[in-house]
Backbone as a chain_set.jsonl record, in Angstrom:
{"seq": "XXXXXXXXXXXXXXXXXXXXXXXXXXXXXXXXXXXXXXXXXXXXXXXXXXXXXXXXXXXXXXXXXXXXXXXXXXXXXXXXXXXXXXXXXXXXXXXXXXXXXXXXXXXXXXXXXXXXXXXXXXXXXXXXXXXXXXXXXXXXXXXXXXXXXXXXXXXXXXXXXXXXXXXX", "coords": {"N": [[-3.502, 14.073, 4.505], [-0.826, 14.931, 5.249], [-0.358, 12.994, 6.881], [0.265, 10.788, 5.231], [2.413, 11.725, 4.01], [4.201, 12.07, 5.786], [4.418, 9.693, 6.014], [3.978, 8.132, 8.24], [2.091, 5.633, 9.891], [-1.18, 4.812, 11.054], [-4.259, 4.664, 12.812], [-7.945, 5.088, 12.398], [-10.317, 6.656, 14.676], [-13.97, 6.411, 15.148], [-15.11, 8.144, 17.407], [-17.852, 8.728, 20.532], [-19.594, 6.78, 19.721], [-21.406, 5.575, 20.645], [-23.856, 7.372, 21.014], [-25.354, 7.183, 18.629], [-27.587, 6.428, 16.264], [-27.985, 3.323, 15.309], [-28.074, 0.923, 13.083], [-28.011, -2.269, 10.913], [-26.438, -1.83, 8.858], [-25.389, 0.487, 9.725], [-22.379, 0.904, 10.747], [-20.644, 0.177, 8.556], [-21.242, 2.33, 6.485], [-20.68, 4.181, 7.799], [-17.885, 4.034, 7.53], [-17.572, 4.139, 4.98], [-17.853, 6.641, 4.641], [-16.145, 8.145, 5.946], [-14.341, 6.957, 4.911], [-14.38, 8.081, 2.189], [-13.92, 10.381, 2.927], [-11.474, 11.579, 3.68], [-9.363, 10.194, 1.41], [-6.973, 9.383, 0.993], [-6.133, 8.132, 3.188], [-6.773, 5.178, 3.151], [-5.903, 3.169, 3.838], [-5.937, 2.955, 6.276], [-6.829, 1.334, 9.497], [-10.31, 0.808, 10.595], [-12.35, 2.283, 13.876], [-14.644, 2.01, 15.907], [-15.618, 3.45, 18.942], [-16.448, 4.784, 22.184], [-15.534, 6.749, 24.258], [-16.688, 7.455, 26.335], [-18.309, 5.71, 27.737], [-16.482, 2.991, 27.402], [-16.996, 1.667, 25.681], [-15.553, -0.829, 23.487], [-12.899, 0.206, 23.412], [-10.936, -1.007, 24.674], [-9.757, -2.358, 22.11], [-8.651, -0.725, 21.105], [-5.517, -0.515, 21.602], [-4.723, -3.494, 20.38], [-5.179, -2.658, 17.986], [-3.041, -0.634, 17.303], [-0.855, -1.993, 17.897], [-1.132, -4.165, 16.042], [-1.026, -2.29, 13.54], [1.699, -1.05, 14.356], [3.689, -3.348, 14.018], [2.556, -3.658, 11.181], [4.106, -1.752, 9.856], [6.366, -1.898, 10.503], [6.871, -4.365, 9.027], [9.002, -6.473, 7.411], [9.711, -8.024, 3.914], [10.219, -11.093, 2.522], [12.711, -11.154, -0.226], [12.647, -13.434, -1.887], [9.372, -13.974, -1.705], [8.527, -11.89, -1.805], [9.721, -11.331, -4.792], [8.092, -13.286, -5.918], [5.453, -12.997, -5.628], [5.372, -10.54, -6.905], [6.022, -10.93, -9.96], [4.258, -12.839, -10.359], [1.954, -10.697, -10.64], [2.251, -8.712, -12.36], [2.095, -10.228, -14.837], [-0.292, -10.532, -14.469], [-1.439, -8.513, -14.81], [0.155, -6.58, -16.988], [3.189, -3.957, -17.555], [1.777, -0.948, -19.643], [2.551, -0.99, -23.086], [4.957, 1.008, -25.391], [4.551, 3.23, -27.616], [5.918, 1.917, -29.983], [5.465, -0.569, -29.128], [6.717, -2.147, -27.454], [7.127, -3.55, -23.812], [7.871, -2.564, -20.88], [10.206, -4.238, -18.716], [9.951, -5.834, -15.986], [12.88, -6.808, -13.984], [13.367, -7.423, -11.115], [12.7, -7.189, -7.748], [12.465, -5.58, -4.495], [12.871, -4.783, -1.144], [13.444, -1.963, 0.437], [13.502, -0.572, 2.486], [12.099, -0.078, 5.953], [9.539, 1.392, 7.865], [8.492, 3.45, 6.852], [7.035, 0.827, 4.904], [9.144, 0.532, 2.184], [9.182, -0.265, -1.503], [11.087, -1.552, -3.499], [11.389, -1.605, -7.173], [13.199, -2.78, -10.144], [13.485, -2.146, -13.352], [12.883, -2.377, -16.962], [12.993, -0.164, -19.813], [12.413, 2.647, -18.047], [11.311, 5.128, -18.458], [9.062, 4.583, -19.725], [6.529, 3.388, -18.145], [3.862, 4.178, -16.011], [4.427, 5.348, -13.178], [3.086, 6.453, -11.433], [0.542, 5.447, -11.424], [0.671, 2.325, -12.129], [2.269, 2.163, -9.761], [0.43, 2.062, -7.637], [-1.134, 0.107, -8.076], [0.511, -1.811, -7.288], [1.294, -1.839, -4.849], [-1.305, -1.822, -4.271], [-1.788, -4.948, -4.21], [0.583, -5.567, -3.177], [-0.755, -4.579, -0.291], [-2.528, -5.858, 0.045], [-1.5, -8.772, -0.36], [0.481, -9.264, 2.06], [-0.423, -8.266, 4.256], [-0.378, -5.568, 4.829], [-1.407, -3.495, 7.18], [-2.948, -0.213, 8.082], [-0.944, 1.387, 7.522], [1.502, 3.097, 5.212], [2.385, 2.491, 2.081], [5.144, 2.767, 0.142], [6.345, 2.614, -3.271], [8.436, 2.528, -5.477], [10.168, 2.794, -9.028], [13.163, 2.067, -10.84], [15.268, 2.578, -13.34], [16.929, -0.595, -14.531], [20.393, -1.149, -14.084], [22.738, -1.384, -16.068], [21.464, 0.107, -18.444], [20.798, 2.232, -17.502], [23.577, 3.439, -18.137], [24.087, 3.451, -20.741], [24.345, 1.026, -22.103], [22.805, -1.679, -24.017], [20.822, -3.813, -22.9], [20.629, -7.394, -22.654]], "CA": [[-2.441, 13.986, 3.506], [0.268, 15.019, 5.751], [0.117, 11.163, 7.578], [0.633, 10.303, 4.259], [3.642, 12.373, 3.209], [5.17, 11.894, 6.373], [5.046, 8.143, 5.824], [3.435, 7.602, 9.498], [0.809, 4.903, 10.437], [-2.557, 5.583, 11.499], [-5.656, 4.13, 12.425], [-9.052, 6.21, 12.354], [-10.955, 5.825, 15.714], [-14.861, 6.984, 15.512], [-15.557, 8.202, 19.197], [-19.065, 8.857, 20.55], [-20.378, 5.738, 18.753], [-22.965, 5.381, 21.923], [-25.208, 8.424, 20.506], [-25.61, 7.086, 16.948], [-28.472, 5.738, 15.864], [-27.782, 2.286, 14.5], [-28.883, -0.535, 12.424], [-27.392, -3.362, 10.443], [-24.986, -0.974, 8.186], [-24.449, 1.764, 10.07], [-20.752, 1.178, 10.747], [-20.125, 0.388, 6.893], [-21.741, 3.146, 5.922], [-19.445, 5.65, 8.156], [-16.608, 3.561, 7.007], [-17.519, 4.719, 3.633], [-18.09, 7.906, 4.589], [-14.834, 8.221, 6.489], [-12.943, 7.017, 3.558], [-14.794, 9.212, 1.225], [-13.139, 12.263, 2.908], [-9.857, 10.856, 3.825], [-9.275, 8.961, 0.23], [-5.507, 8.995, 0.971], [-6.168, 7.076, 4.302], [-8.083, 4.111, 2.868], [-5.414, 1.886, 4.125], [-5.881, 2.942, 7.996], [-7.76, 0.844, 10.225], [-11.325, 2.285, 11.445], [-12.982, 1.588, 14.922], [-15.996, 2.702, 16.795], [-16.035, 3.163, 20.193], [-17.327, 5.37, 23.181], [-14.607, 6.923, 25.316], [-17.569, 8.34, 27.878], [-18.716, 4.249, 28.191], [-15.511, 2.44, 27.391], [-17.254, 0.977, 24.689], [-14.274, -1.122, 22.504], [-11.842, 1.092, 23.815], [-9.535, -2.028, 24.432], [-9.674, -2.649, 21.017], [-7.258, 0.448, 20.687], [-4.768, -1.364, 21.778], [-4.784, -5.016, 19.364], [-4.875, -2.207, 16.846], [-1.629, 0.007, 17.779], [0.431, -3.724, 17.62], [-1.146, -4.951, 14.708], [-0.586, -1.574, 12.885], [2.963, -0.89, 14.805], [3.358, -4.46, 13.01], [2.958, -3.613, 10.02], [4.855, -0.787, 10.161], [8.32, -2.411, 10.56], [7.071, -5.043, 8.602], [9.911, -6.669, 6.143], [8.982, -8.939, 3.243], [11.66, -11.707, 2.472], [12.856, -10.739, -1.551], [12.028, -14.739, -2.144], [8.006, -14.588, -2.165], [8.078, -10.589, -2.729], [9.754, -11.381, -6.779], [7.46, -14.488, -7.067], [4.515, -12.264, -6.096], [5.387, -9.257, -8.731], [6.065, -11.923, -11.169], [2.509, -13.117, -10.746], [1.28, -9.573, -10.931], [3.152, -8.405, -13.47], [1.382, -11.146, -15.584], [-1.659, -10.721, -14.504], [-1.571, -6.86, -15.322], [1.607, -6.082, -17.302], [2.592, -2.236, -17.308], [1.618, -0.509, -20.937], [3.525, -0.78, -23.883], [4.933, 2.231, -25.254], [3.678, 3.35, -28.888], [6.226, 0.947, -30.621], [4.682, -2.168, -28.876], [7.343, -3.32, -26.451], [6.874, -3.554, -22.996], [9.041, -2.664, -19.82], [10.01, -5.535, -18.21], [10.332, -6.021, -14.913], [13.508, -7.826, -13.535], [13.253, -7.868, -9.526], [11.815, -5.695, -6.224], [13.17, -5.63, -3.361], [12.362, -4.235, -0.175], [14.448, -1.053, 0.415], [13.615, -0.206, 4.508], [10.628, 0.008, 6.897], [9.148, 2.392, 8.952], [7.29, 3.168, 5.963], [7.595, -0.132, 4.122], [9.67, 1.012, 0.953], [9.897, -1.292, -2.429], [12.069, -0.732, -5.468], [10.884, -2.273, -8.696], [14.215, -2.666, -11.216], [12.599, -2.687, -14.764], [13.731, -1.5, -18.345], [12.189, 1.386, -20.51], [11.237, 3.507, -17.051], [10.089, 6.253, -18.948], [7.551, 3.903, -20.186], [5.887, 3.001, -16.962], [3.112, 5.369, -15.714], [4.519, 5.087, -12.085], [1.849, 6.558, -10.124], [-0.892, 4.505, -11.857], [1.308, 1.522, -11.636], [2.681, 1.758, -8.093], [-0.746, 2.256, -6.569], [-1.328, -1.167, -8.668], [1.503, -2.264, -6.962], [1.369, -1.178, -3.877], [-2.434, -2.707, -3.561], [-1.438, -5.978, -4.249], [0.894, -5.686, -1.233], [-1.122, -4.599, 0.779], [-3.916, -7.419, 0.054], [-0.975, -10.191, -0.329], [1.702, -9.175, 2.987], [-1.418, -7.919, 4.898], [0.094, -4.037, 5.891], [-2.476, -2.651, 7.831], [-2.157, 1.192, 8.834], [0.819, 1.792, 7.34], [1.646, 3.892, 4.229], [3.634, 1.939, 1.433], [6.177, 3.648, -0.804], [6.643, 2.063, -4.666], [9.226, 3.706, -6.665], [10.678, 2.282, -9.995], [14.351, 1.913, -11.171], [15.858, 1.993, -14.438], [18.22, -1.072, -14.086], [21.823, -0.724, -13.563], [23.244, -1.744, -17.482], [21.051, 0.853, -19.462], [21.593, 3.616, -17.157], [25.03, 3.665, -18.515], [23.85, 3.302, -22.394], [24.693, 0.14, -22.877], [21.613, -2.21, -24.304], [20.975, -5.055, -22.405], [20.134, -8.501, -23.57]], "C": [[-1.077, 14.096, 4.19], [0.458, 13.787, 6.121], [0.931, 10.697, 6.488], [2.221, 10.576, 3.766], [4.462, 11.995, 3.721], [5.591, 10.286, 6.699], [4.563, 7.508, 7.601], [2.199, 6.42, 8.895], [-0.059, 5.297, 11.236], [-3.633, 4.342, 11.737], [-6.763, 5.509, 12.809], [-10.243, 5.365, 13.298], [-12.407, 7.099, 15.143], [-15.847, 7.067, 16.953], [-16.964, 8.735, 18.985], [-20.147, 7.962, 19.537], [-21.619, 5.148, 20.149], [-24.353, 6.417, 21.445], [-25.613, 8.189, 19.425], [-26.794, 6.158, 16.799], [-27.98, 4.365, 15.279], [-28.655, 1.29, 14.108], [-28.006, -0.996, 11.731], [-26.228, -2.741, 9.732], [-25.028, -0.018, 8.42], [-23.105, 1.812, 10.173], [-20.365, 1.121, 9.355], [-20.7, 1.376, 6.164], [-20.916, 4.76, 6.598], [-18.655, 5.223, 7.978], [-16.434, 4.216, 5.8], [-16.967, 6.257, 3.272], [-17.022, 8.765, 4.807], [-13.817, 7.911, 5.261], [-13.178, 7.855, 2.415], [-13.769, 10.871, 1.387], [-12.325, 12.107, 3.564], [-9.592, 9.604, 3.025], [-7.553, 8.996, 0.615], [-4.788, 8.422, 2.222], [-6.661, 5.55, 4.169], [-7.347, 3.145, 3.338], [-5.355, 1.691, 5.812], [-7.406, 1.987, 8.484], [-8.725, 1.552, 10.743], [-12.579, 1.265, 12.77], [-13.967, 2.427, 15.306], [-15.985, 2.112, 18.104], [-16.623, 4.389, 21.035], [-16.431, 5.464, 24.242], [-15.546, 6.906, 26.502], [-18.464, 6.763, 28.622], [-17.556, 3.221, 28.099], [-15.738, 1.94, 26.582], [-15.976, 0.437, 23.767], [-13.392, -0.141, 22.529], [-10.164, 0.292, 23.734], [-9.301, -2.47, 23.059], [-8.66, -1.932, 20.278], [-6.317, -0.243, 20.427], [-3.686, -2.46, 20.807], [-4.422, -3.292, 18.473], [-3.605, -1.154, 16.691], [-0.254, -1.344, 17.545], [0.064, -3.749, 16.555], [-0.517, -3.562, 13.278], [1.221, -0.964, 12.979], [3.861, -2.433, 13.876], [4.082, -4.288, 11.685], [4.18, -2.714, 9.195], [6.267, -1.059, 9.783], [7.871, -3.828, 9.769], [8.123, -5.835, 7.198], [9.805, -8.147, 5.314], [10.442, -9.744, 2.892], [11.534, -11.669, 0.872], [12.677, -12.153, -2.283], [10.414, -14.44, -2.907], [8.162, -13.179, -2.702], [8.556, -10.839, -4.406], [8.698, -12.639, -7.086], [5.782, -13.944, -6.634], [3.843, -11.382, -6.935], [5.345, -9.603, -9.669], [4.451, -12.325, -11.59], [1.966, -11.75, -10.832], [1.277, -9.186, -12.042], [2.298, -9.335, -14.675], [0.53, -11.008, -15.505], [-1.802, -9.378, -15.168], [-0.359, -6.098, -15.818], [1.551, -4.737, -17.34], [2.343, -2.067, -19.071], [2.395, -0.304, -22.234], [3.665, 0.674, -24.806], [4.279, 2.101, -27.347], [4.701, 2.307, -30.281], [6.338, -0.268, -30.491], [5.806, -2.478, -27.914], [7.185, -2.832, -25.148], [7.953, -3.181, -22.2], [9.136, -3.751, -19.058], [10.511, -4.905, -16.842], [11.286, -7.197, -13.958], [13.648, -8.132, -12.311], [12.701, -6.624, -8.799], [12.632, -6.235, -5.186], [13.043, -4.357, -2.196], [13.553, -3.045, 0.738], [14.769, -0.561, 1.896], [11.965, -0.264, 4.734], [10.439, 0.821, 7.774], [9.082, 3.694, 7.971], [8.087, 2.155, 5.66], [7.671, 0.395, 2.704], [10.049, -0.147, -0.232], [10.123, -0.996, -3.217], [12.185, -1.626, -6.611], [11.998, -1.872, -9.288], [13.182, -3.297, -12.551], [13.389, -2.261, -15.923], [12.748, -0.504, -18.797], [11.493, 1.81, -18.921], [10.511, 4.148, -17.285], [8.602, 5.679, -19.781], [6.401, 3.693, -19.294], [5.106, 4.157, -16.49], [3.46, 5.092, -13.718], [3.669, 5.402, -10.925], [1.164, 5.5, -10.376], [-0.446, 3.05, -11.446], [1.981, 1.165, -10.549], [1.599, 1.641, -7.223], [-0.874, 0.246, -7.051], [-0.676, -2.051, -7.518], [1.286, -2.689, -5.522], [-0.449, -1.876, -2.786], [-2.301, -3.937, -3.503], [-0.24, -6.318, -3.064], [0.96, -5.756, -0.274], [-2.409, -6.138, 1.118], [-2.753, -8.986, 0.46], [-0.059, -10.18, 1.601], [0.859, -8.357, 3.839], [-0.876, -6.701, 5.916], [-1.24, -3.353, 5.911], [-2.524, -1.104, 8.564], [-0.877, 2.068, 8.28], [0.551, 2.133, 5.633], [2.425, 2.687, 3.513], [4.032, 3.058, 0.323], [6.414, 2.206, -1.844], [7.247, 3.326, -5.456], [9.833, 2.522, -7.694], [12.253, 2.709, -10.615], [14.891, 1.409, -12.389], [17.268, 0.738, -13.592], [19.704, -1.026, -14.271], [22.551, -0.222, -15.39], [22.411, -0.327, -18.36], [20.848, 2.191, -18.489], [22.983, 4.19, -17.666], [25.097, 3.662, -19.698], [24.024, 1.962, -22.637], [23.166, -0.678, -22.671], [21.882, -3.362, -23.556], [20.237, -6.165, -23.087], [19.123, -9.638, -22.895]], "O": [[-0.173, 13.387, 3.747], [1.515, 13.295, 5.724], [2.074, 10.27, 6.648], [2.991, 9.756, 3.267], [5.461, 11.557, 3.15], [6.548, 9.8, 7.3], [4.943, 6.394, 7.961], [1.627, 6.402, 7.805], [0.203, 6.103, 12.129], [-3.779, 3.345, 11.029], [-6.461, 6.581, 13.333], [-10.823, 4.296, 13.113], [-12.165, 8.263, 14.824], [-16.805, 6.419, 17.373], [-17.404, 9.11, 17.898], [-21.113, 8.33, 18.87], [-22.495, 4.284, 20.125], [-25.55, 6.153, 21.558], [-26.4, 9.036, 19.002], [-26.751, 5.061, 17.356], [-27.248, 4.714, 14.354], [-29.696, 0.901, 14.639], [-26.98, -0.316, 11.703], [-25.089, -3.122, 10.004], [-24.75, 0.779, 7.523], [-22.553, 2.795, 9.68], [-19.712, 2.078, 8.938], [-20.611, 1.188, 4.951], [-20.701, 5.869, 6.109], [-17.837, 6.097, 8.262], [-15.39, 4.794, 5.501], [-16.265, 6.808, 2.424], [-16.821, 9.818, 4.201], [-12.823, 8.515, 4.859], [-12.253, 8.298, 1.734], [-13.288, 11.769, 0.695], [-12.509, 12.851, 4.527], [-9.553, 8.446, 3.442], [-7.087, 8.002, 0.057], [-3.587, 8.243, 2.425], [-6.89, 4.868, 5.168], [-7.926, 2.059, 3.373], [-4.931, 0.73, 6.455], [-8.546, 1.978, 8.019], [-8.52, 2.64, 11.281], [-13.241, 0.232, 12.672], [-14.005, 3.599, 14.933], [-16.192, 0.951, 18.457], [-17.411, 5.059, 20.369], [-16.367, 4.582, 25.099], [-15.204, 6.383, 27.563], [-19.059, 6.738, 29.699], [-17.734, 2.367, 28.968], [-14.728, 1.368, 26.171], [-15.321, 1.352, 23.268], [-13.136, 0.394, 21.45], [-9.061, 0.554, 23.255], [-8.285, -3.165, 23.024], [-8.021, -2.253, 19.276], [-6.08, -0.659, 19.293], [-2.479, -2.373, 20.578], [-3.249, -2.919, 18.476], [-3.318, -1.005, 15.503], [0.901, -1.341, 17.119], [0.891, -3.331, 15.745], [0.212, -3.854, 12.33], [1.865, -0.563, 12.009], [4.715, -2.123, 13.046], [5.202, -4.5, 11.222], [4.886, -3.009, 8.23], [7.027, -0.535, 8.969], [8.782, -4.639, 9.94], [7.787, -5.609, 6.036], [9.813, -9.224, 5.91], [11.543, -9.198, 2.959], [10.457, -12.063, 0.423], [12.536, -11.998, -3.496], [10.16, -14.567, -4.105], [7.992, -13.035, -3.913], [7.729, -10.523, -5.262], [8.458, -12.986, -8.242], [4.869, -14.455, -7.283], [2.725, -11.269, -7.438], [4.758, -8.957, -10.537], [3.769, -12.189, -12.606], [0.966, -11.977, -11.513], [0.291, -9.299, -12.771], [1.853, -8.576, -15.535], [-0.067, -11.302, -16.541], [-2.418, -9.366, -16.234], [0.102, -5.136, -15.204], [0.491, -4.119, -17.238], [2.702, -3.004, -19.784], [2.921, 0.806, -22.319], [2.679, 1.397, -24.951], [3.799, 1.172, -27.997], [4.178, 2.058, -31.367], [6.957, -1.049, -31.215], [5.533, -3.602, -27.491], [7.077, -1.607, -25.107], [9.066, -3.403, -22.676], [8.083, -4.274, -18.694], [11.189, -3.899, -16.633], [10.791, -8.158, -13.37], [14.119, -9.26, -12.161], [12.389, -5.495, -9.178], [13.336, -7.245, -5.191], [13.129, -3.163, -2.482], [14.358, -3.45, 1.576], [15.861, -0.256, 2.375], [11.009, -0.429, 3.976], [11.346, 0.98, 8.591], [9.554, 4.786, 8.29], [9.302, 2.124, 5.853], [6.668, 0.679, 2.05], [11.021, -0.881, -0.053], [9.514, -0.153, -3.876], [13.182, -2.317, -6.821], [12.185, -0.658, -9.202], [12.499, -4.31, -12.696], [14.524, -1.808, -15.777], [11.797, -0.121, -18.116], [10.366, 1.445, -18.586], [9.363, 4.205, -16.844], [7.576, 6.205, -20.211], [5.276, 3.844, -19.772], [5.702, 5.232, -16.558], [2.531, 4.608, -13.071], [3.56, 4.84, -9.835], [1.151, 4.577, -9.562], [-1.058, 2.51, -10.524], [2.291, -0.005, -10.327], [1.763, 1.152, -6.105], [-0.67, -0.656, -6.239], [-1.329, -2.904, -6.917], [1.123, -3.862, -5.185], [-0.706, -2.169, -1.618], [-2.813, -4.325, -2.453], [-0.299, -7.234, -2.243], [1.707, -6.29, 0.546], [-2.805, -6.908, 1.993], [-3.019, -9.918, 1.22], [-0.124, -11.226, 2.247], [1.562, -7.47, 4.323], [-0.863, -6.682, 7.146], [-1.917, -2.844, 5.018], [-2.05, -1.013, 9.696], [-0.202, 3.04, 8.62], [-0.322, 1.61, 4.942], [3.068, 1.918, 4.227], [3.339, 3.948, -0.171], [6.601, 1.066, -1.418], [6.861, 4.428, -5.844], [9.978, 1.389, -7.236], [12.372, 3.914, -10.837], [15.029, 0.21, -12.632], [18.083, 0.934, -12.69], [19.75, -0.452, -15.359], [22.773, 0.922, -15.786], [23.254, 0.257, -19.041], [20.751, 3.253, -19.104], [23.314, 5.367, -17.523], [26.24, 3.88, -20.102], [23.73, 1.746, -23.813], [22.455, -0.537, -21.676], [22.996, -3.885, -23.526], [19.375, -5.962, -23.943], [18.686, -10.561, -23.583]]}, "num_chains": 1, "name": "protein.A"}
């Protein structure tokens, strides 16, 4: 949880993979197992190797870039609004108990090293922002392929109805 908090990148190496018994799903089955009891890692890369044989050791490596990578990766605010847009549609957020929805008018990619994005919407207090940023936040990681790396989703009343006035 701390990786997490502190917004670092990670991957999760399983050493002494030379003594393990194996067969056809043994590695997906300590993948599981590994994410079972680090659920707030599920986005770190996981390897098996064998420091005491060298076994995929170089493999470290590829995965330190590709996760260093992602890391500083910055999305251009072009495809990121015409990705949310399609999200957003596919899974709008919940309307509140007098039926209207929060809309969502743009995102935009706030810094890196964690990659940070800031959803401008209306009614915030409508939005269940955990439930909906994880939403968010997976679809990010599946579409802009961040590997290792923590993302941050926060939500933003937009500018006009912070100030009272209704927007149109």
């Amino acid at each position: 949880r701390h990786i997490l908090d502190s917004g670092r990148s990670c991957a999760i190496l399983l050493n002494k993979w030379d003594i393990i018994e194996k067969d056809a799903k043994t590695f997906d089955a300590e993948v599981r197992s590994t994410y079972e009891k680090l659920v707030h890692l599920d986005f770190a890369p996981v390897i098996s190797l064998s420091a005491l044989t060298g076994m995929r050791c170089e493999r470290i490596f590829e995965v330190i870039k590709t996760v260093s990578s992602s890391y500083r990766l910055r999305v251009p605010t072009g495809p990121l609004n015409t990705a949310i847009e399609k999200w957003t549609q596919a899974h709008p957020p919940p309307s509140g108990p007098d039926g209207k929805r929060s809309r969502l008018y743009y995102a935009t990619q706030a810094s890196v090293a964690p990659p940070h994005f800031v959803l401008f919407v209306s009614r915030l207090r409508r939005i269940p922002t955990v439930q909906y940023g994880r939403y968010i936040e997976n679809r990010l990681r599946e579409k802009f392929e961040f590997s290792g790396t923590p993302i941050r989703v926060s939500f933003r009343q937009r500018g006009k109805e912070l100030s009272g006035e209704k927007s149109r």
